[in-house]
Coordinates of C-alpha atoms in Angstrom, one line a residue:
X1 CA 39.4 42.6 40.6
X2 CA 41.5 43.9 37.9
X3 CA 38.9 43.0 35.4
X4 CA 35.9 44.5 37.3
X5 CA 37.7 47.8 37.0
X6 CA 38.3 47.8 33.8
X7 CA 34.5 46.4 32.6
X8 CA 33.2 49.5 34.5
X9 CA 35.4 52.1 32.7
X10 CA 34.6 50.8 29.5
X11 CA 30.6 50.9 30.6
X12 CA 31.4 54.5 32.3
X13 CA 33.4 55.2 28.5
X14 CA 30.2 54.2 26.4
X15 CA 27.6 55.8 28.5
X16 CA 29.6 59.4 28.3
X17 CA 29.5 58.7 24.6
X18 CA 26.3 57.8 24.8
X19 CA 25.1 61.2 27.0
X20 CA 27.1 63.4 23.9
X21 CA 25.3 61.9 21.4
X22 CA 22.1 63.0 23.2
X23 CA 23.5 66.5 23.5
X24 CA 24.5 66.5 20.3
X25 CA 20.9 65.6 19.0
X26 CA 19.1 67.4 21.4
X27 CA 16.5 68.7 18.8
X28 CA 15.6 65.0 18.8
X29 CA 13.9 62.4 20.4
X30 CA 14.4 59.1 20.8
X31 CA 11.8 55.9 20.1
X32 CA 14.5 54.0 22.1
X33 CA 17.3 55.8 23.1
X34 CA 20.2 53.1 23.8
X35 CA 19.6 51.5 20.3
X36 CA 19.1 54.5 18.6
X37 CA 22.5 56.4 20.0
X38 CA 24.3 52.9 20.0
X39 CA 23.6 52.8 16.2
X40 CA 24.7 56.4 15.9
X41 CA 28.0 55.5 17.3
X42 CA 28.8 52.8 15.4
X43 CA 27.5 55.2 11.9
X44 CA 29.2 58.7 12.5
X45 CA 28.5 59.6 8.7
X46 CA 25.1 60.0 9.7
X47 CA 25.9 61.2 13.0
X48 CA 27.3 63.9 11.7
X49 CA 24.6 65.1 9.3
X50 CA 21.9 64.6 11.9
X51 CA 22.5 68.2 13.7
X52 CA 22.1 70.2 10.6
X53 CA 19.1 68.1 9.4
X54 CA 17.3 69.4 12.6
X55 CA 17.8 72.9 11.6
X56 CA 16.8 72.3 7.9
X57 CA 13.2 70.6 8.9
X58 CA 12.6 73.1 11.3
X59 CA 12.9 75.5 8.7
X60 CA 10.7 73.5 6.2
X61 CA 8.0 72.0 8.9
X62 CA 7.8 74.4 11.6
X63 CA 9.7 75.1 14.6
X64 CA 7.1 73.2 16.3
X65 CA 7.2 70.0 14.5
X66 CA 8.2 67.2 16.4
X67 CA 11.4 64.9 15.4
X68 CA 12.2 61.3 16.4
X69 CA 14.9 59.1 15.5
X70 CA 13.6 55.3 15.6
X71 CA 15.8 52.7 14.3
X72 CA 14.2 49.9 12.2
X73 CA 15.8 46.3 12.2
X74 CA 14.8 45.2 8.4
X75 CA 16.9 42.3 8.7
X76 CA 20.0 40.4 9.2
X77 CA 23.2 43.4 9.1
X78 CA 20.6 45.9 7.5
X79 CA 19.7 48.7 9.9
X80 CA 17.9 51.9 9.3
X81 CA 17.6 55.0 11.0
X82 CA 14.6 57.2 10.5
X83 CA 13.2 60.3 11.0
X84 CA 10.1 60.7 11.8
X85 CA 8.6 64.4 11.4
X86 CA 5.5 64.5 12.8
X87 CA 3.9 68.5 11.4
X88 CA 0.9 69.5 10.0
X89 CA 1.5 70.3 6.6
X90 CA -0.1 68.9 3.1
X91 CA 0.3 65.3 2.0
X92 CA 1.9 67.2 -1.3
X93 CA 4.3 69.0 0.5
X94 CA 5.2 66.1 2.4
X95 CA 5.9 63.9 -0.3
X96 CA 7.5 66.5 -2.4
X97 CA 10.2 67.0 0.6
X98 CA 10.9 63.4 1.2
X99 CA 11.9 62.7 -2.3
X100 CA 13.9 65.6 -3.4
X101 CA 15.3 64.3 0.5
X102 CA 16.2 61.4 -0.7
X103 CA 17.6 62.3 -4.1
X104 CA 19.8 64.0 -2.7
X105 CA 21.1 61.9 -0.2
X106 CA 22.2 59.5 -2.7
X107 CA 23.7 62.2 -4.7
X108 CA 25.5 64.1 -2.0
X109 CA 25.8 61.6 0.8
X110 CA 25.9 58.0 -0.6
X111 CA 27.5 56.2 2.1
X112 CA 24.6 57.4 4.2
X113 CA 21.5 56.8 1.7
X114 CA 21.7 53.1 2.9
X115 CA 21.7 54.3 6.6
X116 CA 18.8 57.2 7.0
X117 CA 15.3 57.5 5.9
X118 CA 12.9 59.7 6.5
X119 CA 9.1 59.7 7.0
X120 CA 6.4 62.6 7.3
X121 CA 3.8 62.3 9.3
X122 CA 2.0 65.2 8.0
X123 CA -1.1 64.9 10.7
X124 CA -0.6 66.8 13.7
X125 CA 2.5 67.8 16.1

């Protein structure tokens, strides 16, 4: 019994973490929640750039543009989380963004470069 009670704290535990990180990302959707928040826990150096990020694309793309995390599998221990912005801008502008974007995540934010992509998708909302 005494182990039943303590499995279902720790699933109670991870799905309140779980629920925050939602909250926290609410600007956000999800391609699939549980793997992308799960991730998210286990990476709190991009976790913890991922609220301001919202504000700066919205600000570059439109408050309308749409945002989802999706988390690719590329292989064996190598994960990576995008963001997918789906606006209607230019293919220039849209190019332009994603690699002074990802300049300066390996300048600024190195241990996260390896972690976070991002991709444009600059055809509709």
């Amino acid at each position: 019994m005494g182990d039943s009670v303590i499995e279902s704290t720790s699933q109670y535990s991870i799905e309140v973490m779980r629920n925050n990180v939602r909250m926290v990302l609410n600007g956000y959707e999800f391609e699939n929640p549980t793997d992308e928040v799960d991730y998210l826990l286990q990476n709190f150096d991009v976790l913890k750039l991922l609220p301001n990020l919202v504000i700066h694309l919205r600000t570059t793309f439109g408050s309308d543009s749409k945002l989802v995390l999706d988390l690719l599998n590329e292989g064996p221990e190598w994960q990576t989380l995008f963001i997918n912005v789906h606006t209607k801008c230019d293919w220039e502008k849209s190019k332009s963004f994603v690699d002074t974007f990802l300049d300066n995540m390996f300048d600024l934010f190195p241990s996260v470069a390896s972690k976070l992509n991002i991709n444009i998708n600059p055809d509709g909302v």
